[in-house]
mmCIF file of C-alpha atoms and ligand atoms in Angstrom:
data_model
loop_
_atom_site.group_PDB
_atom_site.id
_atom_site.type_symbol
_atom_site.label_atom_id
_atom_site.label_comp_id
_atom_site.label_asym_id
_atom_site.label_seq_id
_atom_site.Cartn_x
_atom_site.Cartn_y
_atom_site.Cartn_z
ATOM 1 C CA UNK A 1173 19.904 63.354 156.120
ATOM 2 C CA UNK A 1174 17.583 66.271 155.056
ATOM 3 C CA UNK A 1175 14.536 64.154 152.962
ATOM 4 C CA UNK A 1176 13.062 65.657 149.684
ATOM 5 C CA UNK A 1177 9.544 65.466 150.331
ATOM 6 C CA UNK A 1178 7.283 64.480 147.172
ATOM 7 C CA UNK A 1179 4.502 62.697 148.823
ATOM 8 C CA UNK A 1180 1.151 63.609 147.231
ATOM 9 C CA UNK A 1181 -1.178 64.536 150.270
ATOM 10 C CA UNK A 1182 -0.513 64.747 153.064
ATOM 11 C CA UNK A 1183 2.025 66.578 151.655
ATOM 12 C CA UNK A 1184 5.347 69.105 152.216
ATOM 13 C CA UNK A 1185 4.650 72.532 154.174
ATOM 14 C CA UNK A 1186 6.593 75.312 153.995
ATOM 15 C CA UNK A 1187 9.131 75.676 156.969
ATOM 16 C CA UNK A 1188 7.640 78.069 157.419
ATOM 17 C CA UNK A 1189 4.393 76.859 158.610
ATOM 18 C CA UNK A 1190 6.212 74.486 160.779
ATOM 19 C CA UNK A 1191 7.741 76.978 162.642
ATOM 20 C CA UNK A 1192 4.735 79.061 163.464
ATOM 21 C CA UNK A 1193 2.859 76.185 164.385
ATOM 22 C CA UNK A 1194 5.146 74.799 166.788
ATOM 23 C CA UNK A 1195 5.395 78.003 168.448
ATOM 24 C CA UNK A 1196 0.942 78.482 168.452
ATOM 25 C CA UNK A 1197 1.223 75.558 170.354
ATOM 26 C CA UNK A 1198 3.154 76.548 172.608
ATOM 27 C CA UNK A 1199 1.668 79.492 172.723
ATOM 28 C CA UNK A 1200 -1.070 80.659 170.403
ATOM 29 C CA UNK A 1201 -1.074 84.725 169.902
ATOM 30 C CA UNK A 1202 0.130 85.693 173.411
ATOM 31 C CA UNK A 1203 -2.832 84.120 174.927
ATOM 32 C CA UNK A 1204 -0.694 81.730 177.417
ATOM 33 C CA UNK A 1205 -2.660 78.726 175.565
ATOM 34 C CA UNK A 1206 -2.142 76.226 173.295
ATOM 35 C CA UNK A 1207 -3.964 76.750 169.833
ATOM 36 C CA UNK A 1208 -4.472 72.997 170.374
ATOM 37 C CA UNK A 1209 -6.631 74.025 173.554
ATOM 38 C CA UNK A 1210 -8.408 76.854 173.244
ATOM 39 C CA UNK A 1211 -12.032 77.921 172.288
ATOM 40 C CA UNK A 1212 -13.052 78.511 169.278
ATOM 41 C CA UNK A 1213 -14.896 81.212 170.422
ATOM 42 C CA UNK A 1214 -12.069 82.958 171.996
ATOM 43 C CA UNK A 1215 -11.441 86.324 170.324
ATOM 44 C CA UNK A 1216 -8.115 85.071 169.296
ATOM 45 C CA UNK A 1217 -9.151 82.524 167.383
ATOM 46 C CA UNK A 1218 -11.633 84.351 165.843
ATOM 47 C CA UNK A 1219 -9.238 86.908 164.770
ATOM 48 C CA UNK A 1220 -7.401 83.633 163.226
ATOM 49 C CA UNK A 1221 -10.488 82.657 161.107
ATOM 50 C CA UNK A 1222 -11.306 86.596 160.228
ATOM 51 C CA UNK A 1223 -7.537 87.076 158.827
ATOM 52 C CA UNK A 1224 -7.718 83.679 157.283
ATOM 53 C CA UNK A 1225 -10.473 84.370 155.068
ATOM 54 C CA UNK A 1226 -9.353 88.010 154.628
ATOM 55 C CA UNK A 1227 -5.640 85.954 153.272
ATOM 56 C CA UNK A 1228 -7.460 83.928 150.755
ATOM 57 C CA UNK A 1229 -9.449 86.833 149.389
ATOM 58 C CA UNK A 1230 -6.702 88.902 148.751
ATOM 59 C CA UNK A 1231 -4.537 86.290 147.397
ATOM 60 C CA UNK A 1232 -7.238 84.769 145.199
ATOM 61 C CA UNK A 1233 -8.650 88.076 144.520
ATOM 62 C CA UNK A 1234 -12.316 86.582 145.737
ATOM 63 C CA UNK A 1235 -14.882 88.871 144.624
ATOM 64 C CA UNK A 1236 -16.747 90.458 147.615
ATOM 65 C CA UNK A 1237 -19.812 88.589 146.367
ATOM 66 C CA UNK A 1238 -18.410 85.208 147.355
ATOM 67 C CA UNK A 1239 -18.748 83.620 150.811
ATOM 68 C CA UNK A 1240 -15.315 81.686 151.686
ATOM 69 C CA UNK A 1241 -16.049 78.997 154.377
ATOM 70 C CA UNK A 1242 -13.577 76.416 156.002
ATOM 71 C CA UNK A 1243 -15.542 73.424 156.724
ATOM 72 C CA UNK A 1244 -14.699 69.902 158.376
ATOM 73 C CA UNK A 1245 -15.307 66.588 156.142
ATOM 74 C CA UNK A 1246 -12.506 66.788 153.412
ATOM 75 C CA UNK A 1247 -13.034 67.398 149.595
ATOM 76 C CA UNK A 1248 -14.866 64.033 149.279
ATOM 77 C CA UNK A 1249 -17.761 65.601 151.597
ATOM 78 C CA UNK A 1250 -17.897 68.541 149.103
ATOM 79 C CA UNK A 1251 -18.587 65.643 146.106
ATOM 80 C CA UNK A 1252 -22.092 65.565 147.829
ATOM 81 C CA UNK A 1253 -22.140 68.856 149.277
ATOM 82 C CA UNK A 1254 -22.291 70.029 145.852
ATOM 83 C CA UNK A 1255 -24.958 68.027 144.172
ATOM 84 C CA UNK A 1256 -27.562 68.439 147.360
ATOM 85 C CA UNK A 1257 -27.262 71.576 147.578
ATOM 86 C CA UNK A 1258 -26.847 72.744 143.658
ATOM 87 C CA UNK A 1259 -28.345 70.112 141.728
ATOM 88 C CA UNK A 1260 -32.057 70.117 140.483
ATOM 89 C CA UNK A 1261 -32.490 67.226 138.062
ATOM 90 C CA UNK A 1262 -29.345 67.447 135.942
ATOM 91 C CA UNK A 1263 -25.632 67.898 136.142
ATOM 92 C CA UNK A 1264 -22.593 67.686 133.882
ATOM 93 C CA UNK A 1265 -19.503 66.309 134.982
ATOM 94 C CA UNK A 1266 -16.255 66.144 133.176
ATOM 95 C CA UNK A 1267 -14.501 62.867 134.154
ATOM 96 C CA UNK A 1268 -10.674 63.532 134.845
ATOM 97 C CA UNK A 1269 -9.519 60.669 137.168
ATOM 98 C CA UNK A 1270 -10.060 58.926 139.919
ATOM 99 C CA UNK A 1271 -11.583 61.750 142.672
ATOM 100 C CA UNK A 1272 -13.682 63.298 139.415
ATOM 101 C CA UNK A 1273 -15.354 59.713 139.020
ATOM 102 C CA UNK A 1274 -15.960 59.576 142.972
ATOM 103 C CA UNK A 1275 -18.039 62.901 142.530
ATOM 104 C CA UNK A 1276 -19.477 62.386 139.862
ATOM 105 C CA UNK A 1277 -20.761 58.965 141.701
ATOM 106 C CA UNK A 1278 -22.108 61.030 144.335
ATOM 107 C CA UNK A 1279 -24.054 63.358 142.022
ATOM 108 C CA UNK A 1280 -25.729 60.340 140.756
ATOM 109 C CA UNK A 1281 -27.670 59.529 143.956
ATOM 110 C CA UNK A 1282 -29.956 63.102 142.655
ATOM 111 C CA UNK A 1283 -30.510 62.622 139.640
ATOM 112 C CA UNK A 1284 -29.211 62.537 135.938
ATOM 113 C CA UNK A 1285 -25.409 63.677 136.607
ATOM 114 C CA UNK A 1286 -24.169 63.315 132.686
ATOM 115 C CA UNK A 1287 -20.191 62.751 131.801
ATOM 116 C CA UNK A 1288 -20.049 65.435 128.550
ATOM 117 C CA UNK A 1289 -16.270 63.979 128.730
ATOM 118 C CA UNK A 1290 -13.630 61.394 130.421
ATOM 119 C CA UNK A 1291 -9.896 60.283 129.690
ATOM 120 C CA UNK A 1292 -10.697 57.057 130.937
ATOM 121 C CA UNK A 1293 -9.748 55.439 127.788
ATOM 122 C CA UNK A 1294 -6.352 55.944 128.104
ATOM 123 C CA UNK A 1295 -5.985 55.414 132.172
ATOM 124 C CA UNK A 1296 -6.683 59.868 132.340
ATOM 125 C CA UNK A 1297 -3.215 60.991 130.814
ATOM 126 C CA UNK A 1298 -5.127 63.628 129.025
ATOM 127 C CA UNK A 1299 -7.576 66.376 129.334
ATOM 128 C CA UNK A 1300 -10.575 65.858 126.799
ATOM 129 C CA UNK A 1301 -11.313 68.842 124.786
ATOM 130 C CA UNK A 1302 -14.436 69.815 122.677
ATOM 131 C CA UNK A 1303 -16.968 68.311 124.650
ATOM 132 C CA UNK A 1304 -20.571 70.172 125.174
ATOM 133 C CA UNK A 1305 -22.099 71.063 128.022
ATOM 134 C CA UNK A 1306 -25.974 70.381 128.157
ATOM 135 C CA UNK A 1307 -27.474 73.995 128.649
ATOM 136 C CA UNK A 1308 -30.244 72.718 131.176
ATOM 137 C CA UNK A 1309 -27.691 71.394 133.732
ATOM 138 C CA UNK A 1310 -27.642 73.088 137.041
ATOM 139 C CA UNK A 1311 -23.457 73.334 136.819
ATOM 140 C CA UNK A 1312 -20.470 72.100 135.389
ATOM 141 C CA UNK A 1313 -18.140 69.999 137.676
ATOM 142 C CA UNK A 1314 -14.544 69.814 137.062
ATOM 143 C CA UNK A 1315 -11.275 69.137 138.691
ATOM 144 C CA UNK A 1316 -8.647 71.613 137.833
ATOM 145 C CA UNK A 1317 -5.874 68.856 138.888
ATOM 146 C CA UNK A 1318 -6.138 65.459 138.779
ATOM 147 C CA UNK A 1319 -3.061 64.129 141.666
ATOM 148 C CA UNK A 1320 -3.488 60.645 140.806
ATOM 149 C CA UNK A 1321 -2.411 61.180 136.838
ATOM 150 C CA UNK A 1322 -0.633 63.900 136.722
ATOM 151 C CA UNK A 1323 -2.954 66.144 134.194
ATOM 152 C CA UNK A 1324 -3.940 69.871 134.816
ATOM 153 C CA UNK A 1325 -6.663 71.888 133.542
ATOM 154 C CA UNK A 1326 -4.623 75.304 133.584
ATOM 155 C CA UNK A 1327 -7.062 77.853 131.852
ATOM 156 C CA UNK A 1328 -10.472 79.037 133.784
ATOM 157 C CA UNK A 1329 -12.652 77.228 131.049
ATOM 158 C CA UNK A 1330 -15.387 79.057 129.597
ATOM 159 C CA UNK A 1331 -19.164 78.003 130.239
ATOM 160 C CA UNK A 1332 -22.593 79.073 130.226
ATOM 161 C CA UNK A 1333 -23.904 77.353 133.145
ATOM 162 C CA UNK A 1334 -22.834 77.426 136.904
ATOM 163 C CA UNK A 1335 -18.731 76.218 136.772
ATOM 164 C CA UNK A 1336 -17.739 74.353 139.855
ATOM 165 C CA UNK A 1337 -13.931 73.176 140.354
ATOM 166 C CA UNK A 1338 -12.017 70.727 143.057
ATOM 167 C CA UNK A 1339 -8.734 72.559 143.008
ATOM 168 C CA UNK A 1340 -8.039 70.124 146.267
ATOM 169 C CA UNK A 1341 -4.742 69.805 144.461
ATOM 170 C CA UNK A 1342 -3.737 73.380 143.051
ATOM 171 C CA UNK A 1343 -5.292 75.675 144.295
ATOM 172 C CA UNK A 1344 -3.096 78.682 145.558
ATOM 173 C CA UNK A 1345 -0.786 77.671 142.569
ATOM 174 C CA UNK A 1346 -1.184 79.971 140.420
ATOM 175 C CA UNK A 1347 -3.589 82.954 139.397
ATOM 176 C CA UNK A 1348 -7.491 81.283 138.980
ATOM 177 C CA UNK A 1349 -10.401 83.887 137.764
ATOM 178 C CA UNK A 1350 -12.660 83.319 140.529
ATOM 179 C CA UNK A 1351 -15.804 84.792 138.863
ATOM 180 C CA UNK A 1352 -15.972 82.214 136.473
ATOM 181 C CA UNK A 1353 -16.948 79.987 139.333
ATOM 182 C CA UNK A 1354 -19.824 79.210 141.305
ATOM 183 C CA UNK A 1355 -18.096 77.406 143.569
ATOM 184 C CA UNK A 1356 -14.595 75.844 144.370
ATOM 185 C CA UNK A 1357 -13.751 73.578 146.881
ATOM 186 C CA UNK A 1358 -10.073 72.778 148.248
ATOM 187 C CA UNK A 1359 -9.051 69.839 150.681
ATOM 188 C CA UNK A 1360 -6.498 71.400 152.598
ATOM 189 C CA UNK A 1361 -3.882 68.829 152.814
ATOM 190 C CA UNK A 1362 -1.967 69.258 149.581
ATOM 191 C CA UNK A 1363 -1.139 73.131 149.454
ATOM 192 C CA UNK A 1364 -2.368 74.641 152.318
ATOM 193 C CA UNK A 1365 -2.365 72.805 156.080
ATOM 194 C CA UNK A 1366 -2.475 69.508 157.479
ATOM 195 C CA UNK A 1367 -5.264 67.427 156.921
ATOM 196 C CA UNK A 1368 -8.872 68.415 158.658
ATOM 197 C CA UNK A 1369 -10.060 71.483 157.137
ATOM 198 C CA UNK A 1370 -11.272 72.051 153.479
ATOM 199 C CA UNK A 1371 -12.089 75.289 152.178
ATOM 200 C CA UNK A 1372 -14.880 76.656 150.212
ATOM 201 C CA UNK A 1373 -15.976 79.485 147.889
ATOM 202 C CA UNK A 1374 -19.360 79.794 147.171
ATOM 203 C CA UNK A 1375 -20.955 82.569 144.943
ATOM 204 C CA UNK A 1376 -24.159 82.771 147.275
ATOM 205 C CA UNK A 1377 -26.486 83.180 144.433
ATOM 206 C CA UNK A 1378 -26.175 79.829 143.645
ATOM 207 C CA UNK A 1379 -28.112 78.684 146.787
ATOM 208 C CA UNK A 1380 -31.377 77.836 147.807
ATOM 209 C CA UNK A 1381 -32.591 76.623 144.069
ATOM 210 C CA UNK A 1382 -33.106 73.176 145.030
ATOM 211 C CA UNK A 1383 -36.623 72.196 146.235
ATOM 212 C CA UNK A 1384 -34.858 68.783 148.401
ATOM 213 C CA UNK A 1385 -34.331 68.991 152.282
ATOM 214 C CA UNK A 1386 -30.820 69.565 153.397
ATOM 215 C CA UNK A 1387 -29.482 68.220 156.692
ATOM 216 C CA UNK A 1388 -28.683 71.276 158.591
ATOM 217 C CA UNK A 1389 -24.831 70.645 158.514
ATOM 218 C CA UNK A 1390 -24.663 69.880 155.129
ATOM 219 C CA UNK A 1391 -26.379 72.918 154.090
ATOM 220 C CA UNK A 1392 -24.027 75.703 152.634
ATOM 221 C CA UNK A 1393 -26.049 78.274 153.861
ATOM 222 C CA UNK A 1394 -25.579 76.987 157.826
ATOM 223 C CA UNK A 1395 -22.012 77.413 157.122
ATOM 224 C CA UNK A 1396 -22.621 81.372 155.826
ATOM 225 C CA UNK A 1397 -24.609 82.674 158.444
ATOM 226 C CA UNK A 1398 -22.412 81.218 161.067
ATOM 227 C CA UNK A 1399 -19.338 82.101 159.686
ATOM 228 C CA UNK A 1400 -17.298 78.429 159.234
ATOM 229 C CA UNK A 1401 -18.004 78.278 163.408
ATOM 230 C CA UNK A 1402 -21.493 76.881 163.058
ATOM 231 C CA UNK A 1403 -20.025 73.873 165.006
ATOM 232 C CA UNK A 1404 -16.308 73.401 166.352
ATOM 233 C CA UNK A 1405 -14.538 74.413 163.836
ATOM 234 C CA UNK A 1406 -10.947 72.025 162.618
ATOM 235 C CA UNK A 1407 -8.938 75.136 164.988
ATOM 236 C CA UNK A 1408 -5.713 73.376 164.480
ATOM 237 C CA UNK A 1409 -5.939 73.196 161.337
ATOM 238 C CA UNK A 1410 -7.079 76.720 160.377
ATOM 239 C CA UNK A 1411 -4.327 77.925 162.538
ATOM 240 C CA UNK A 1412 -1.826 76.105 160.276
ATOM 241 C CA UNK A 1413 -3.724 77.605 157.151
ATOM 242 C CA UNK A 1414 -3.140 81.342 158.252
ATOM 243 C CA UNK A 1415 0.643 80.693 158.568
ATOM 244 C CA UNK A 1416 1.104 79.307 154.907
ATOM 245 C CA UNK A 1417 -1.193 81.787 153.515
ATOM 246 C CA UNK A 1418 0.836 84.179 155.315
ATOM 247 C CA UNK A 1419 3.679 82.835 153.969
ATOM 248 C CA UNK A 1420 2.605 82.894 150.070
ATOM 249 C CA UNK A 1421 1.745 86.820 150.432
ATOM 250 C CA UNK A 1422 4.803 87.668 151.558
ATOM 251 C CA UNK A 1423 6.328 85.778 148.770
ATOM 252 C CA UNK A 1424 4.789 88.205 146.600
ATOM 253 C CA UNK A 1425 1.215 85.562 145.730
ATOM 254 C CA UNK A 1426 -0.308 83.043 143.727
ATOM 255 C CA UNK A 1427 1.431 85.265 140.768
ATOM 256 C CA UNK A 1428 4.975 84.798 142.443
ATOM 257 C CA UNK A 1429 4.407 80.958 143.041
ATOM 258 C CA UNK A 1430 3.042 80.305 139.962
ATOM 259 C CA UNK A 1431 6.385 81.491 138.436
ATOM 260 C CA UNK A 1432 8.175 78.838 140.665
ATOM 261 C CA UNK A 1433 6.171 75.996 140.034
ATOM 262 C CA UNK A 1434 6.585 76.610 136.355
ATOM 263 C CA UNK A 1435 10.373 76.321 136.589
ATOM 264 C CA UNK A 1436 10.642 73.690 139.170
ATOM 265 C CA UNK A 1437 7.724 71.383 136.918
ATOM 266 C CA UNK A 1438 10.212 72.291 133.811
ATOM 267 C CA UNK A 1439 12.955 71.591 135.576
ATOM 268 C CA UNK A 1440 11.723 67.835 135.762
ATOM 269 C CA UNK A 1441 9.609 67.001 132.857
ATOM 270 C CA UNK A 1442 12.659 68.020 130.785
ATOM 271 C CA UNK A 1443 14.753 65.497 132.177
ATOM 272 C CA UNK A 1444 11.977 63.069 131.874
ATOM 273 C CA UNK A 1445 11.888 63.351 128.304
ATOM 274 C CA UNK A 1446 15.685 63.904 128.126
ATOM 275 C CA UNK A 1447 16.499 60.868 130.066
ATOM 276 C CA UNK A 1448 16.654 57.428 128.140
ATOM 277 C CA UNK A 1449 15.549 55.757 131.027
ATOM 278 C CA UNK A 1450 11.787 57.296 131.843
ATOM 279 C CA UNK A 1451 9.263 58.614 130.147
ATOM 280 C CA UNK A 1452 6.663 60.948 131.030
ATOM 281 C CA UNK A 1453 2.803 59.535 131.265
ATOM 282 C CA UNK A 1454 1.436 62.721 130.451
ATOM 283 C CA UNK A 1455 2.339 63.703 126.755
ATOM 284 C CA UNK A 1456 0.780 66.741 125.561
ATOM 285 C CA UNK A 1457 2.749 69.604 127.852
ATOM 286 C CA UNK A 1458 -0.494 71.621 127.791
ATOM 287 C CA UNK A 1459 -2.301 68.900 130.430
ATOM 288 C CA UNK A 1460 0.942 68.196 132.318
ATOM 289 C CA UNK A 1461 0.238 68.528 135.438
ATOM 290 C CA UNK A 1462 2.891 71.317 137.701
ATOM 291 C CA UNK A 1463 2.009 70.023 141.031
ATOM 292 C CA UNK A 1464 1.990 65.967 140.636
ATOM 293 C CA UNK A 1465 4.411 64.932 137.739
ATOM 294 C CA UNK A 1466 4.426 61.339 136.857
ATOM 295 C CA UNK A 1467 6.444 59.199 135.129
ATOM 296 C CA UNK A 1468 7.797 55.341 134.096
ATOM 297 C CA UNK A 1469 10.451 53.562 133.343
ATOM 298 C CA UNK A 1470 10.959 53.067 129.906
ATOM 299 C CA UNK A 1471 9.708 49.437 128.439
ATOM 300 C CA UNK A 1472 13.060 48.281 127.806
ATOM 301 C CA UNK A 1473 14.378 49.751 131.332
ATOM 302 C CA UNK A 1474 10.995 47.672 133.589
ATOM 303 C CA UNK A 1475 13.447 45.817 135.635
ATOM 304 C CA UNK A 1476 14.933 49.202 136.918
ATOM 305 C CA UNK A 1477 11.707 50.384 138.283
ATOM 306 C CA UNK A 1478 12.833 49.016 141.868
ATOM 307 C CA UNK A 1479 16.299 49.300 141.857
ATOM 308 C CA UNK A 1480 15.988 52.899 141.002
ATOM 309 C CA UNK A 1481 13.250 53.518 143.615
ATOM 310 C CA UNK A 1482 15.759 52.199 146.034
ATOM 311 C CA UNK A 1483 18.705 54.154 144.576
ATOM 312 C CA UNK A 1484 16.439 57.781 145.007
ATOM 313 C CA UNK A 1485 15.635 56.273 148.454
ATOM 314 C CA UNK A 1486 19.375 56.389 149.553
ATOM 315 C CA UNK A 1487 19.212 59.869 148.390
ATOM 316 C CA UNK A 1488 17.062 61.032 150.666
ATOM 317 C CA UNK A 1489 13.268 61.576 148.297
ATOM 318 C CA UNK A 1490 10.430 60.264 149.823
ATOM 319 C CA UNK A 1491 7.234 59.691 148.220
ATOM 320 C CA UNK A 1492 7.633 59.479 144.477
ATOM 321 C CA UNK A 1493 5.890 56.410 144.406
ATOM 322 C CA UNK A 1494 3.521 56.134 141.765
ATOM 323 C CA UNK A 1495 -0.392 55.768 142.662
ATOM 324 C CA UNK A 1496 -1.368 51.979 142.922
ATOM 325 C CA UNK A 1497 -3.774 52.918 139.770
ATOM 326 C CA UNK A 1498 -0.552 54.535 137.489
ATOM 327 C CA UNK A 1499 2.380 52.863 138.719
ATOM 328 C CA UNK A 1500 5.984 54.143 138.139
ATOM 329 C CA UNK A 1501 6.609 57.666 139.922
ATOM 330 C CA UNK A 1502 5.486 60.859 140.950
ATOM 331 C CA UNK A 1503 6.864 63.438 142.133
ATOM 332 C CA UNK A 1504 4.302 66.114 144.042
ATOM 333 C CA UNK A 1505 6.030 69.650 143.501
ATOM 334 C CA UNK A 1506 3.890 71.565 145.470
ATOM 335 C CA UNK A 1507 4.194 75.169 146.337
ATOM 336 C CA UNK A 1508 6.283 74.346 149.513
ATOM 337 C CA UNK A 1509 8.859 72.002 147.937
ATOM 338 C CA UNK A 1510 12.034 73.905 147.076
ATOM 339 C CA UNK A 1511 13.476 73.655 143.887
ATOM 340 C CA UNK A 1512 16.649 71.958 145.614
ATOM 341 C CA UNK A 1513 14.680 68.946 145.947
ATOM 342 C CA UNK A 1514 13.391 68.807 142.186
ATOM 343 C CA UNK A 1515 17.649 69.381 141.562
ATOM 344 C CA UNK A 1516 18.184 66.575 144.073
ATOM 345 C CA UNK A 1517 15.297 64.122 141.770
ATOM 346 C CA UNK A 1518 17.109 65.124 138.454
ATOM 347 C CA UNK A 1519 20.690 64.599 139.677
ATOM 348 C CA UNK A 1520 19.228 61.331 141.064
ATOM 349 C CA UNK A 1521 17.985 60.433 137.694
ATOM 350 C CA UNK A 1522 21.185 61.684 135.693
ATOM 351 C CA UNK A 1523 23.166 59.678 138.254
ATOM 352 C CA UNK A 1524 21.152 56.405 137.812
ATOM 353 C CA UNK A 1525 21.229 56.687 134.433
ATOM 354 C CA UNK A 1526 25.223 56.997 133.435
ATOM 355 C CA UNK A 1527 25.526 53.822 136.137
ATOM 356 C CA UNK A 1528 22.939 51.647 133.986
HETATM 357 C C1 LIG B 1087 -6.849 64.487 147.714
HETATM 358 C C2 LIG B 1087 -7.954 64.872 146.805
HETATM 359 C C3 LIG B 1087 -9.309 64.691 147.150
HETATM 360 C C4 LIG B 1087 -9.738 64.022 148.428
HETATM 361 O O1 LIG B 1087 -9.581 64.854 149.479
HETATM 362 P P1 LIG B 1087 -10.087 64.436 150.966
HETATM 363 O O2 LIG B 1087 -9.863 65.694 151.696
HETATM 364 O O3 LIG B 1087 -9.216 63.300 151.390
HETATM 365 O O4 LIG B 1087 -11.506 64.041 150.863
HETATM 366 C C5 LIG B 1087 -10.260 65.131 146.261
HETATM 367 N N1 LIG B 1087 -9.927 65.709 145.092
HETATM 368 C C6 LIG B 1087 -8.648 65.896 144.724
HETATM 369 C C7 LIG B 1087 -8.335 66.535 143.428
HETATM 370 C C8 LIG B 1087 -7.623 65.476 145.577
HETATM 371 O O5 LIG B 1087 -6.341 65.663 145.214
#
């Protein structure tokens, strides 16, 4: 049976993707080699990196004053990448979830790293509004997505001091005003490739403020001047990137996908509220997340919870269990899943619900 795959990260790839990597290993760009076992110094490969960055500035519309690196280390690496290499003294941190609290931990070890904002209080199902932002910070952290709660910081927020965003969890979703950023940072396992590469964009006149020594491989700047092939770069993984960034510009871009993911999140959340069964964690549709869309069984409906998670596993979804930290369900609609499989979750839920 074909599965609906919802899992949150690792997560769904477009077909896509799939089928280009399976043939690069086989054969990777006519070379008679495996991508899985060549150099990364071989001029094919390097024509992979080249038209990989060359993807994600078109499709993000990078301006050309931004370096875009793909490094090794995931997105948690980047929580103290950031603060080393940005941070003076001070930082500001808006506290989201569970990965913004793990940065925000890191940025700690350097100094005074101040929370202007969190949604702890009520387990992150919202995104906390007017908050200030202490002018003599070195940058603003956020996370545009938070994949544990299912909340989304949608607009490009407006700041006076360096902005720096994990989109680990949207990014190539949708439109995102790059300039507004100093940096962004992307694990590439949720929209983008298989786990092992993360990517970066760095405004590079953000650099070389801080006064503290930087382990070489740690150091931004490293990563610049060699191009993302200081060391070995994650080849594989790269590889896999330029197919599914291929993939979204022929689909007509972050514009085009966007479009999708608003339908197929719509699609959902309005059965979760229709549905007498569930109801959505995230209330205010402004923070619901598109990508990771959670949900519970109603309070007089608990004893379904498993009974229904084994009913939508006889159905063919996978992964729509909720995170250890929310419980209930969530369902990951990220730019690869087709909206078939959000159809296949509500007829699920429609179905469970007239036999209960
Ligand atoms: C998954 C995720 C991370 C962690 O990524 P790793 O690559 O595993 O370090 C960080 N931030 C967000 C928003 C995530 O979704």
């Amino acid at each position: 049976m074909k599965k609906h795959n919802f899992f949150a990260g690792p997560s769904i790839l477009p077909q896509y993707t799939l089928d280009k990597t399976i043939e690069g290993i086989r054969d990777f760009a006519g070379s008679g080699l495996s991508v899985l076992e060549i150099s990364h110094r071989s001029k094919e490969f390097i024509a992979c990196m080249n038209d990989s960055m060359a993807l994600c500035r078109e499709l993000l519309e990078i301006p050309a004053a931004y370096q875009i690196l793909f490094l090794g280390g995931g997105a948690s690496l980047q929580f103290a990448m950031v603060p080393m290499n940005l941070m003076n003294t001070k930082s500001a941190y808006l506290v989201t979830g569970e990965w913004a609290t793990k940065a925000h931990k890191e940025a700690k070890i350097y100094g005074e790293a101040v929370e202007v904002a969190s949604s702890k209080d009520k387990n992150f199902n919202y995104i906390p509004k007017n908050y200030s932002v202490p002018a003599d910070a070195s940058y603003f952290h956020i996370t545009t997505n938070n994949t544990i709660y299912g909340t989304e910081l949608k607009k490009d927020p407006d700041v006076n001091i360096p902005l720096i965003a994990d989109m680990s969890s949207d990014i190539f979703s949708r439109p995102v005003d790059v300039s507004k950023y100093s940096l962004i940072y992307a694990g590439a396992q949720k929209n983008l490739a298989p786990a092992g590469v993360t990517l970066v964009i760095v405004k590079e006149d953000v650099l070389g403020k801080v006064t503290r020594p930087v382990p070489t491989m740690l150091d931004y700047r490293t990563h610049i001047k060699a191009e993302s092939m200081f060391n070995t770069p994650p080849v594989f993984a790269v590889f896999a990137a330029q197919q599914t960034l291929k993939w979204l510009k022929d689909l007509g871009g972050v514009k085009a996908i966007q479009t999708k993911n608003i339908d197929k999140a719509q699609l959902l959340y309005d059965e979760i509220d229709r549905n007498k069964l569930f109801v959505p964690t995230v209330n205010d549709p402004e923070d619901r997340s598109l990508m990771n869309i959670c949900f519970v069984m109603a309070e007089q409906y608990k004893e379904l919870e498993q009974p229904f998670a084994e009913f939508a596993k006889s159905k063919g979804m996978v992964g729509i269990a909720g995170h250890r930290s929310v419980g209930g369900f969530r369902a990951s609609s990220y730019n690869a899943l087709p909206k078939e499989s959000v159809q296949a979750l509500v007829d699920t839920m429609k179905e469970f619900e007239k036999n209960h």
